[in-house]
XYZ file of N, CA and C in Angstrom:
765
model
N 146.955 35.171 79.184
C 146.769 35.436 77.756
C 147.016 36.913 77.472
N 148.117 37.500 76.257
C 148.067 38.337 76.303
C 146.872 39.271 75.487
N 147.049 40.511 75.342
C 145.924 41.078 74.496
C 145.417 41.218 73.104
N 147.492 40.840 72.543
C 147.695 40.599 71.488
C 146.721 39.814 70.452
N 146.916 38.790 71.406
C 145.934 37.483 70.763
C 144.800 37.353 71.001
N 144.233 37.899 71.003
C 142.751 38.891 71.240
C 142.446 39.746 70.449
N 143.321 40.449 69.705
C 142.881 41.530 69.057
C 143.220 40.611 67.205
N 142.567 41.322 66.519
C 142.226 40.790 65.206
C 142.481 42.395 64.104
N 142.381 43.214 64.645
C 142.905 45.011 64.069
C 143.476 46.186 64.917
N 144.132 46.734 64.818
C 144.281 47.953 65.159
C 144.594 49.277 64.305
N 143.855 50.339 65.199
C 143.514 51.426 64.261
C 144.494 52.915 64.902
N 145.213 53.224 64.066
C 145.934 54.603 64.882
C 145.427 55.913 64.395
N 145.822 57.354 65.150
C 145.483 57.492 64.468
C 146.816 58.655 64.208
N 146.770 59.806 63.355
C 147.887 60.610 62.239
C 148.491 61.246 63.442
N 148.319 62.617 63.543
C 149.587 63.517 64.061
C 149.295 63.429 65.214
N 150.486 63.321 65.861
C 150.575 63.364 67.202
C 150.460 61.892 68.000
N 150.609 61.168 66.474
C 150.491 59.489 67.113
C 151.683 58.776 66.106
N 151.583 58.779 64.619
C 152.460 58.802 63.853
C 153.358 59.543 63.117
N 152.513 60.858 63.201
C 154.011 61.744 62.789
C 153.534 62.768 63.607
N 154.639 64.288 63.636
C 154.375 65.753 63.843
C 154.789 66.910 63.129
N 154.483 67.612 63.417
C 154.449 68.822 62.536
C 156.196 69.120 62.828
N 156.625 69.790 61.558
C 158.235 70.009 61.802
C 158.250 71.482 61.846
N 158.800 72.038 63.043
C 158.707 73.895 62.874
C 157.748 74.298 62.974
N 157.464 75.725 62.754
C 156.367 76.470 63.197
C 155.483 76.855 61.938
N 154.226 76.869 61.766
C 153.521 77.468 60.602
C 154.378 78.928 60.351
N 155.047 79.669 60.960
C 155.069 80.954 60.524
C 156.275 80.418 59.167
N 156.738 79.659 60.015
C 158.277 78.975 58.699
C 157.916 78.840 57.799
N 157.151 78.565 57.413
C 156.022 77.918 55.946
C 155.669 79.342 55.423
N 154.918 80.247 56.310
C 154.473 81.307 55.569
C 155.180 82.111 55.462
N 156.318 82.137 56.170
C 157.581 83.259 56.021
C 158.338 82.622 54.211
N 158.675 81.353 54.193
C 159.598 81.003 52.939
C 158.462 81.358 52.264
N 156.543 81.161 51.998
C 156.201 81.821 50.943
C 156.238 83.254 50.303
N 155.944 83.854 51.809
C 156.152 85.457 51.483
C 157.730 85.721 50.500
N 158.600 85.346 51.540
C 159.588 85.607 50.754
C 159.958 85.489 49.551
N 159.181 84.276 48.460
C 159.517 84.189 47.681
C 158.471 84.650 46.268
N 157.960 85.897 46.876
C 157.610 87.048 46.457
C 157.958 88.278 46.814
N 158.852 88.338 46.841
C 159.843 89.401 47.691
C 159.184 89.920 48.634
N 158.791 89.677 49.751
C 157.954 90.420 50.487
C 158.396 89.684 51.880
N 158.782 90.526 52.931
C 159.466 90.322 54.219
C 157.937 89.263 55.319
N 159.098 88.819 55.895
C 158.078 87.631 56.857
C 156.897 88.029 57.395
N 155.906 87.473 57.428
C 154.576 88.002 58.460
C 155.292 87.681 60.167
N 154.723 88.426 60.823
C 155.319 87.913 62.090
C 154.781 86.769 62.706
N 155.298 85.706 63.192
C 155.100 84.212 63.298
C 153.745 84.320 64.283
N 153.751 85.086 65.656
C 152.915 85.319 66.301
C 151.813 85.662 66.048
N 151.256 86.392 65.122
C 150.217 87.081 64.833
C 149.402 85.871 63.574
N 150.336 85.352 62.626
C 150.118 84.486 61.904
C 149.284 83.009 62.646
N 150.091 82.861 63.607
C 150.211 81.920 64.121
C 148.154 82.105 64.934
N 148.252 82.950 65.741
C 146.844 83.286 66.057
C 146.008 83.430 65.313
N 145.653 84.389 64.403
C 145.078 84.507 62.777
C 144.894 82.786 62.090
N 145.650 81.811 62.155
C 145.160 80.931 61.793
C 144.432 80.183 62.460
N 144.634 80.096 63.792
C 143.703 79.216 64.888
C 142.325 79.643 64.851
N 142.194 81.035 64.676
C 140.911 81.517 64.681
C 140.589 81.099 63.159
N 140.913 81.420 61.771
C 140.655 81.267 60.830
C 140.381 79.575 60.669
N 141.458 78.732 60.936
C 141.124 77.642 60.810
C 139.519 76.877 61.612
N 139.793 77.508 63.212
C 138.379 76.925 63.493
C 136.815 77.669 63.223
N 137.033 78.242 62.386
C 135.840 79.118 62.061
C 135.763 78.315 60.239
N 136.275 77.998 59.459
C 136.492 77.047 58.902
C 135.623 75.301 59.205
N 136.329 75.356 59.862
C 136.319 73.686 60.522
C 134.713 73.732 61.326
N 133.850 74.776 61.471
C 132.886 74.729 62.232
C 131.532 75.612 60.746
N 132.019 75.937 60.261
C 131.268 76.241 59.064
C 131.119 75.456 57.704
N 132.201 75.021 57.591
C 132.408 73.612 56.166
C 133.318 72.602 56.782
N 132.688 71.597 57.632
C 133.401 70.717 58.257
C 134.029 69.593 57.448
N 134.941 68.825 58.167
C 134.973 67.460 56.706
C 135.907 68.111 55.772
N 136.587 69.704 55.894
C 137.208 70.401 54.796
C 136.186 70.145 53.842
N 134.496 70.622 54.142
C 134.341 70.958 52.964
C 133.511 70.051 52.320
N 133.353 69.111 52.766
C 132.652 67.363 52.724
C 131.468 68.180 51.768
N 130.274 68.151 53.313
C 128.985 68.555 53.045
C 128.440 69.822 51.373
N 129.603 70.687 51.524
C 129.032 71.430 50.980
C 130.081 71.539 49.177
N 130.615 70.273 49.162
C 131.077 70.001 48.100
C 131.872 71.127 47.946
N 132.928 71.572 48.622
C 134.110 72.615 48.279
C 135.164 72.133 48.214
N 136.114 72.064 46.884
C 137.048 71.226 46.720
C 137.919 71.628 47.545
N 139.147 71.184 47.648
C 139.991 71.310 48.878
C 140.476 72.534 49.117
N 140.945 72.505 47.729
C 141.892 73.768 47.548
C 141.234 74.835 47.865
N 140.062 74.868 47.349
C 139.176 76.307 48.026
C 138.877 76.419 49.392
N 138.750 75.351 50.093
C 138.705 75.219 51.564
C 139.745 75.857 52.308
N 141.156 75.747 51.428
C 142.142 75.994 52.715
C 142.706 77.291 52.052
N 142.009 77.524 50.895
C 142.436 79.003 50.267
C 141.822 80.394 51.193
N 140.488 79.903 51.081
C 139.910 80.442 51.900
C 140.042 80.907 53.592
N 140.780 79.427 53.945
C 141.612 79.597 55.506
C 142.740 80.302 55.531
N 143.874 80.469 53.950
C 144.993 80.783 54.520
C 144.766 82.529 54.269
N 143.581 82.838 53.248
C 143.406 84.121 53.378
C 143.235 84.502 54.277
N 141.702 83.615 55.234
C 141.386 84.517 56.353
C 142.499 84.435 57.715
N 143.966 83.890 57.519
C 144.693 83.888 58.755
C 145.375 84.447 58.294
N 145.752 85.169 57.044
C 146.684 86.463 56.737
C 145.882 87.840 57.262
N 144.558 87.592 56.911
C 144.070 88.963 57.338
C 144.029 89.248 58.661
N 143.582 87.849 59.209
C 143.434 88.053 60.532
C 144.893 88.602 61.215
N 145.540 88.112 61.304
C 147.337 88.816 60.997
C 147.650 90.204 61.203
N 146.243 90.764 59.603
C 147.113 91.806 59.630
C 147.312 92.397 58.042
N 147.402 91.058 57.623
C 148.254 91.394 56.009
C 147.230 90.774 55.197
N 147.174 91.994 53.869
C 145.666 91.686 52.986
C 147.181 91.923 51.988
N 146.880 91.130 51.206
C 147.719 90.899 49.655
C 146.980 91.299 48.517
N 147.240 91.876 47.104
C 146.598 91.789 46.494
C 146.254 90.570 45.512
N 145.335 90.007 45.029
C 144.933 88.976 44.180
C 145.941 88.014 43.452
N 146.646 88.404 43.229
C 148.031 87.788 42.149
C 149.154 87.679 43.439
N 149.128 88.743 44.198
C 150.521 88.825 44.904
C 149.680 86.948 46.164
N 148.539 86.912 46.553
C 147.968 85.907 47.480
C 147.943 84.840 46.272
N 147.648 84.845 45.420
C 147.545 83.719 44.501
C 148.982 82.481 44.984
N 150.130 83.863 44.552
C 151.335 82.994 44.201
C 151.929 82.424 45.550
N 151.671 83.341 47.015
C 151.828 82.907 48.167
C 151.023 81.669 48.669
N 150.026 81.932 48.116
C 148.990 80.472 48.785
C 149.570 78.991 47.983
N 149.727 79.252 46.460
C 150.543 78.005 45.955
C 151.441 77.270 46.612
N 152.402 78.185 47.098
C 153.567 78.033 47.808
C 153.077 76.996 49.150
N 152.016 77.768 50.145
C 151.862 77.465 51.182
C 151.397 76.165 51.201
N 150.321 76.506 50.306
C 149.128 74.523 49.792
C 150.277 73.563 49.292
N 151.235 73.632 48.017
C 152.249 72.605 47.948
C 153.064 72.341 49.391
N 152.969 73.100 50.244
C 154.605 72.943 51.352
C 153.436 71.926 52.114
N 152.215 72.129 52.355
C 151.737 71.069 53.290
C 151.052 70.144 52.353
N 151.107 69.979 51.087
C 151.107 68.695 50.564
C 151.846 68.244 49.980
N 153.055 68.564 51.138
C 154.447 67.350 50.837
C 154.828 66.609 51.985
N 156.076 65.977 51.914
C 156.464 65.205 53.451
C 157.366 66.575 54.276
N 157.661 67.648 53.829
C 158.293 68.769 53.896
C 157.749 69.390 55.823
N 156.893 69.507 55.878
C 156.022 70.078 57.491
C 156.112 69.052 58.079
N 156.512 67.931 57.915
C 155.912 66.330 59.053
C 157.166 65.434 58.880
N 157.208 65.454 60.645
C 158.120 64.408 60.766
C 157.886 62.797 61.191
N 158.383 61.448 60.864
C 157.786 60.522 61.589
C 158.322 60.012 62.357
N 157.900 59.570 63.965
C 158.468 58.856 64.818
C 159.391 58.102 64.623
N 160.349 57.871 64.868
C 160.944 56.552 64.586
C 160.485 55.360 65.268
N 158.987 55.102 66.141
C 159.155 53.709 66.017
C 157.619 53.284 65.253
N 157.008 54.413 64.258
C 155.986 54.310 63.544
C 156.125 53.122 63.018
N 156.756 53.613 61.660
C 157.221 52.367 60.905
C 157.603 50.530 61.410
N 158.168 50.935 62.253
C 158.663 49.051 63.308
C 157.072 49.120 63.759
N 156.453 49.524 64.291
C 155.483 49.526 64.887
C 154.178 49.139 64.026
N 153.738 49.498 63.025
C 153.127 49.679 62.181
C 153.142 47.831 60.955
N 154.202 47.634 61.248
C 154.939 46.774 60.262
C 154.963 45.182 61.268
N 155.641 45.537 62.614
C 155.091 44.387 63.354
C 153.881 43.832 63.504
N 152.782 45.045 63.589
C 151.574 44.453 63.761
C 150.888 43.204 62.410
N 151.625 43.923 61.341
C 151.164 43.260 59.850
C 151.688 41.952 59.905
N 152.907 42.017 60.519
C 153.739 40.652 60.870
C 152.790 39.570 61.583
N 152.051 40.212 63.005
C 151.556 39.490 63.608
C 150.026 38.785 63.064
N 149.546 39.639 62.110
C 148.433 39.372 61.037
C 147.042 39.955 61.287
N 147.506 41.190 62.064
C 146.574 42.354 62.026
C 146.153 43.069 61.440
N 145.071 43.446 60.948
C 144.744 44.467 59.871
C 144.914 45.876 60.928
N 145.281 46.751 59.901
C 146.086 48.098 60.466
C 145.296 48.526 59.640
N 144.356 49.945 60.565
C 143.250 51.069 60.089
C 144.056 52.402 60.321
N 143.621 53.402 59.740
C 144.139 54.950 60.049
C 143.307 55.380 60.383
N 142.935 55.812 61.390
C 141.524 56.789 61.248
C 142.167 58.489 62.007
N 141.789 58.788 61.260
C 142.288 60.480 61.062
C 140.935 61.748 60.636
N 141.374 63.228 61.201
C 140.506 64.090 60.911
C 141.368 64.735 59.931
N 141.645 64.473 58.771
C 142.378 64.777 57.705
C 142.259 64.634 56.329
N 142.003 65.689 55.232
C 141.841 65.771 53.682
C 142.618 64.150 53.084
N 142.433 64.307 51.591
C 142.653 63.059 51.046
C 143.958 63.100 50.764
N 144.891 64.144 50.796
C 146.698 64.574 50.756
C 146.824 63.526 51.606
N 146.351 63.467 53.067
C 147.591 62.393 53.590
C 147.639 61.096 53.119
N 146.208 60.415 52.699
C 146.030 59.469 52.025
C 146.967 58.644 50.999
N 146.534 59.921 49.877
C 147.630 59.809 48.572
C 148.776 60.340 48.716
N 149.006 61.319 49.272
C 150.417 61.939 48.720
C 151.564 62.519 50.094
N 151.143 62.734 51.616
C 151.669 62.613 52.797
C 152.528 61.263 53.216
N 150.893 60.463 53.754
C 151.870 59.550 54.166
C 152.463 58.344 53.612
N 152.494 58.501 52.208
C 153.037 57.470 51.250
C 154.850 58.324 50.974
N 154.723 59.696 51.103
C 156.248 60.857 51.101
C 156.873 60.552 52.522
N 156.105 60.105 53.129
C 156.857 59.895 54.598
C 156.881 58.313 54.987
N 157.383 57.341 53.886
C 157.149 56.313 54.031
C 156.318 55.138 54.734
N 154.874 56.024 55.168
C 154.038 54.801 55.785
C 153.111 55.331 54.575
N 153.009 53.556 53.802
C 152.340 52.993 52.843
C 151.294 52.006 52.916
N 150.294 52.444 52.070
C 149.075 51.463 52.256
C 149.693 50.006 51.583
N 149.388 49.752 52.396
C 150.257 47.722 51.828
C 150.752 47.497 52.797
N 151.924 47.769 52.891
C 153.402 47.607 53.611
C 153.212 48.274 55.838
N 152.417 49.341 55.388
C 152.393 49.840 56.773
C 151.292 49.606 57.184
N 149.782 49.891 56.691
C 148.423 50.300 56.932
C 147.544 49.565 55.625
N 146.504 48.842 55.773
C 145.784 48.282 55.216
C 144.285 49.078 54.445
N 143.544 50.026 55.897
C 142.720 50.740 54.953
C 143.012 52.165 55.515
N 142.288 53.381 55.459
C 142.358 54.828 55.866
C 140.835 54.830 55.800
N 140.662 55.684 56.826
C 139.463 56.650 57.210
C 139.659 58.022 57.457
N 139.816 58.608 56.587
C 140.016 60.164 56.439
C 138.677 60.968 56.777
N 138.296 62.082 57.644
C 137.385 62.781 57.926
C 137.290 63.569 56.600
N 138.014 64.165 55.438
C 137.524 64.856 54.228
C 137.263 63.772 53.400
N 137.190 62.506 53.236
C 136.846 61.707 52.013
C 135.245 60.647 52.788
N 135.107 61.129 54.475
C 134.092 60.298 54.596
C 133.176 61.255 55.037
N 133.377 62.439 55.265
C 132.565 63.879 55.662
C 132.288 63.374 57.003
N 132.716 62.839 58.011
C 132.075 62.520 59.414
C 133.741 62.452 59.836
N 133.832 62.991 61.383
C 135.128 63.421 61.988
C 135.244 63.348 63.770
N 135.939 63.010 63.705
C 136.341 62.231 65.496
C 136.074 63.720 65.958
N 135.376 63.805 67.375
C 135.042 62.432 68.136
C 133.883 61.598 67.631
N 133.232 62.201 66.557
C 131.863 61.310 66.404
C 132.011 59.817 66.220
N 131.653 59.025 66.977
C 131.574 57.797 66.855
C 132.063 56.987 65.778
N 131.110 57.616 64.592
C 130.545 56.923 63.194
C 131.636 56.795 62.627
N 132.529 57.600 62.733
C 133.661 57.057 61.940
C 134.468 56.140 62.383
N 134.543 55.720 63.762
C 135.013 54.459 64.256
C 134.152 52.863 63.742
N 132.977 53.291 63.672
C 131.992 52.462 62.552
C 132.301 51.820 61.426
N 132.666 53.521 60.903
C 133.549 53.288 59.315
C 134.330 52.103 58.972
N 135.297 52.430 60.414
C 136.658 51.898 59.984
C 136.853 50.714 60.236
N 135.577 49.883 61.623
C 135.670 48.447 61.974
C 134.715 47.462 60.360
N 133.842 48.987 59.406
C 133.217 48.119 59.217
C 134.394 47.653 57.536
N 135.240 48.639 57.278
C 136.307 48.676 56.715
C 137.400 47.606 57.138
N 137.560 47.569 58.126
C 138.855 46.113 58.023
C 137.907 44.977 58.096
N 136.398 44.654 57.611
C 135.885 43.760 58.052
C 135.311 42.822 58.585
N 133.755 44.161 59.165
C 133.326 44.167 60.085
C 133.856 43.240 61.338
N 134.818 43.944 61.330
C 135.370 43.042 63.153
C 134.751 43.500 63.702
N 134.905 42.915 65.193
C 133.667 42.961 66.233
C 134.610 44.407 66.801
N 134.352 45.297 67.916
C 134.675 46.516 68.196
C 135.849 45.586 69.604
N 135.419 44.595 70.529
C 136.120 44.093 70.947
C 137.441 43.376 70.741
N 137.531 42.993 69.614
C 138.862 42.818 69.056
C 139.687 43.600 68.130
N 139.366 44.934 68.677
C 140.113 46.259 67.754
C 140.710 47.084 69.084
N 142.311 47.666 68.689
C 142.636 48.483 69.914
C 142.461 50.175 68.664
N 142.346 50.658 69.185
C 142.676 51.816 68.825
C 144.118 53.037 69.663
N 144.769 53.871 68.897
C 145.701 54.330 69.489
C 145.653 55.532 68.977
N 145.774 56.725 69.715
C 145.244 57.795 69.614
C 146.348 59.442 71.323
N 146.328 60.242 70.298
C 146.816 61.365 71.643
C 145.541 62.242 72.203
N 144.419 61.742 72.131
C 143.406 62.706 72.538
C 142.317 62.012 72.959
N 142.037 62.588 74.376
C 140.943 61.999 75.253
C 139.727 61.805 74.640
N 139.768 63.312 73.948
C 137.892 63.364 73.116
C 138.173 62.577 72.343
N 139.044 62.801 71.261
C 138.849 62.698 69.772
C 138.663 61.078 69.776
N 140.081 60.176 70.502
C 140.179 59.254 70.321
C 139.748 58.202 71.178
N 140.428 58.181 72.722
C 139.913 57.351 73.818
C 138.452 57.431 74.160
N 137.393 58.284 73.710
C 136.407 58.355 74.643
C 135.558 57.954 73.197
N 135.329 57.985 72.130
C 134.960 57.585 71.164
C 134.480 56.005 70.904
N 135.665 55.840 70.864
C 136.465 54.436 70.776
C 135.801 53.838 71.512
N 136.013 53.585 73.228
C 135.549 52.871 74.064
C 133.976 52.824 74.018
N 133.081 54.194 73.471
C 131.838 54.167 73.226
C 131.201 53.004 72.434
N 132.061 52.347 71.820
C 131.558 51.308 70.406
C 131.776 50.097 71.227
N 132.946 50.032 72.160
C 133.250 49.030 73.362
C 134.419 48.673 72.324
N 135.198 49.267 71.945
C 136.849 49.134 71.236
C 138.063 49.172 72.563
N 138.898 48.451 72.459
C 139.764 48.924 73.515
C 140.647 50.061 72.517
N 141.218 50.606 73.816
C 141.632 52.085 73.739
C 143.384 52.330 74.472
N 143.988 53.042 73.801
C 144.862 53.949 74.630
C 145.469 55.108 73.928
N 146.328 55.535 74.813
C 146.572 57.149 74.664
C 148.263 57.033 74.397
N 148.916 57.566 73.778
C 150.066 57.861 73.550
C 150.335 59.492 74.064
N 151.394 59.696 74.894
C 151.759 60.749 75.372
C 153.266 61.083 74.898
N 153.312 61.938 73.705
C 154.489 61.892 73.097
C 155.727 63.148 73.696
N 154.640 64.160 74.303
C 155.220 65.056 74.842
C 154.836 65.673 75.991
N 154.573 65.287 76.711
C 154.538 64.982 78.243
C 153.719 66.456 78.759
N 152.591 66.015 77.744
C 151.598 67.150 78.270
C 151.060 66.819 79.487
N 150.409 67.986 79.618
C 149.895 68.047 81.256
C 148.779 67.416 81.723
N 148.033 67.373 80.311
C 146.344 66.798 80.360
C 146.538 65.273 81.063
N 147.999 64.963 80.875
C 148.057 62.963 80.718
C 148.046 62.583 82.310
N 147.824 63.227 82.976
C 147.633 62.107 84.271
C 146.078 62.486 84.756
N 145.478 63.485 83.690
C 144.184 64.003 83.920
C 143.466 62.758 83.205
N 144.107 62.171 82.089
C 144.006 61.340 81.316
C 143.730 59.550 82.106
N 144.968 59.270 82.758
C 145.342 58.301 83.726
C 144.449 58.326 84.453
N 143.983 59.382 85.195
C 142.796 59.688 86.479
C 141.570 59.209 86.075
N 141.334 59.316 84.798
C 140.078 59.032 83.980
C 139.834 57.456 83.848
N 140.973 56.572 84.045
C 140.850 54.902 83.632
C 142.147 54.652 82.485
N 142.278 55.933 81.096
C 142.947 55.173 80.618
C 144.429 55.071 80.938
N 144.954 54.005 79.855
C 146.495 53.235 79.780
C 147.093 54.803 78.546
N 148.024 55.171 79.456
C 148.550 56.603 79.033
C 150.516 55.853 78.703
N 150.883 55.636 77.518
C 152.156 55.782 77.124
C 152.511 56.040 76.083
N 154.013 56.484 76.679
C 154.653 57.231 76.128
C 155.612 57.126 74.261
N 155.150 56.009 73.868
C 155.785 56.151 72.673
C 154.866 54.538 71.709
N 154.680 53.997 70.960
C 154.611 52.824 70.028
C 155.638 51.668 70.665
N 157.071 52.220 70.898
C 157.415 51.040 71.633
C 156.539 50.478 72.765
N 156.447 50.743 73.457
C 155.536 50.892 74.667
C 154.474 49.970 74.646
N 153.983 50.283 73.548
C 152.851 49.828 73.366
C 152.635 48.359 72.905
N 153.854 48.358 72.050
C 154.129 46.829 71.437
C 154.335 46.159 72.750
N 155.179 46.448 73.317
C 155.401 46.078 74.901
C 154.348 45.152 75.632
N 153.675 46.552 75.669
C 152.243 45.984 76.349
C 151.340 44.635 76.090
N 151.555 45.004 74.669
C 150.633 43.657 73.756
C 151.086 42.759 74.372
N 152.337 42.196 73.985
C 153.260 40.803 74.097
C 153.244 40.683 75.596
N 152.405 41.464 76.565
C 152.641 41.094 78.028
C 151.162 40.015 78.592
N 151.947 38.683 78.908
C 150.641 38.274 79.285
C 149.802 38.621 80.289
N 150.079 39.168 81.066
C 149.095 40.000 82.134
C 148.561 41.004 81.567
N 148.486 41.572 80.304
C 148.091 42.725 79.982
C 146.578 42.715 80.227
N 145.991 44.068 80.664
C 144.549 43.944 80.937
C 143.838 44.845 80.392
N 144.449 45.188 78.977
C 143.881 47.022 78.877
C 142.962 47.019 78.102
N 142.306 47.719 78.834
C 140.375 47.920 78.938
C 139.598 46.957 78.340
N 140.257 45.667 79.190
C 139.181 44.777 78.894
C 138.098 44.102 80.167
C-alpha cells in the first residue's frame, strides 16, 4: 500500500520549498537608492545590517508584529531602517520615506521570488488526487493575498487553506501552528497529513511532534542534509521526487 492512500492532506511549506528568493537583497536596495539619485549601498554591509536588524525584529515583535498590534508596514519600516543604519547609511526622513516605498512594494510583488517549476504540477496533482493542500509558512499576509497568487500558486486551484505566522501570531517551530493547520483542513487526524518542508527545526521536527509524517526537500545541496538523513529523515531533492515517493507501494515514510 502506498502512502498516498493513506494520507487525506498535505501541508508545504513557502521559500525554499515552493519558491526562492531571485538575486541578492542588495539588488532591491541598490534599484531603490538609485531611484533617488543616490549611488548603491554596498551589498555586503547591507546584506549583514539586515540579518542583524531583521533578527532583532523577529525576537522583539514576533509574528511581524502579531502580539503587539504593529501594522506591517511599520514592522518592516522599522527593519529596513535599522539595516541601513546598521550598514552605515542614515537617510534623511523624506529621502528614507521614498526609498523604503520602493523597497516594501519590490517585496510585495512576484518581482524577488522565483517558483520551482515542479511547484505548480506538484501542488495541482495532489488536488487531483483529492487532497486538501495546507501552506503553513512563517510569513506576513502579502504572500497570502498578493505573492503567491503574482506567482501563480492560487488558493483554489493550487492550495486550499494558508497558515501564515503574521495573520495567526504563532510561528514554526512551535508546534501550534501545525495544530492550526490540521485543525484548518478539517480536523484530520495528524497521521494522515505529510508535511513538506527545507528545515529540520522549523519543519521536520515540529511536525513529527504532533505524529504528522514528515520530509525534507533539499533544493540546494546544503550541507546540513545528510546531518538531516543521519537524524531518520526522508531528505529529497525536488517535489518531483516526492510525488514519486507517494505513488511507490513500498513507500514507508515515517510511518
Amino acid at each position: 500500500m502506498s502512502l498516498l492512500s493513506r494520507l487525506r492532506c498535505i501541508t508545504v511549506d513557502v521559500t525554499g520549498t515552493l519558491i526562492a528568493y531571485k538575486g541578492e537583497l542588495g539588488d532591491y536596495y541598490c534599484m531603490a537608492a538609485k531611484s533617488v539619485g543616490l549611488p548603491c549601498p554596498d551589498y555586503k554591509r547591507v546584506h549583514e545590517g539586515f540579518k542583524l536588524a531583521y533578527t532583532e525584529m523577529t525576537n522583539k515583535y514576533p509574528c511581524f508584529g502579531y502580539a503587539a498590534k504593529m501594522p506591517n508596514i511599520e514592522w518592516w519600516k522599522t527593519c529596513v531602517r535599522d539595516s541601513f543604519v546598521r550598514a552605515g547609511y542614515e537617510y534623511d526622513e523624506e529621502t528614507f520615506e521614498k526609498i523604503f516605498k520602493r523597497i516594501y512594494a519590490s517585496f510585495g510583488s512576484s518581482a524577488p521570488y522565483i517558483v520551482f517549476p515542479d511547484s505548480q504540477p506538484f501542488l495541482r496533482w495532489a488536488h487531483e488526487k483529492g487532497l486538501k493542500v495546507g501552506i503553513i509558512s512563517n510569513a506576513e499576509y502579502r504572500y497570502q493575498d498578493v505573492i503567491l497568487p503574482a506567482l501563480g500558486l492560487n488558493q483554489g486551484s493550487e492550495w486550499d487553506f494558508g497558515v501564515f505566522s503574521g495573520l495567526e501570531g504563532v510561528e514554526k517551530p512551535d508546534p501550534r501552528i501545525y495544530e492550526i493547520a490540521l485543525q484548518r483542513a478539517g480536523n484530520i487526524a495528524p497521521e494522515e497529513t505529510l508535511h513538506i518542508g527545507d528545515s529540520m527545526r522549523k519543519d521536520y521536527v515540529p511536525a513529527r511532534s504532533l505524529g504528522m509524517n514528515a520530509l525534507l526537500l533539499d533544493r540546494f545541496s546544503t550541507p546540513e542534509a545528510e546531518e538531516w538523513r543521519q537524524s531518520g529523515a526522508i531528505v529529497l531533492p525536488d517535489l518531483a521526487a516526492v510525488q514519486e515517493l507517494l505513488c511507490s507501494e513500498n513507500s514507508t515514510l515515517a510511518c
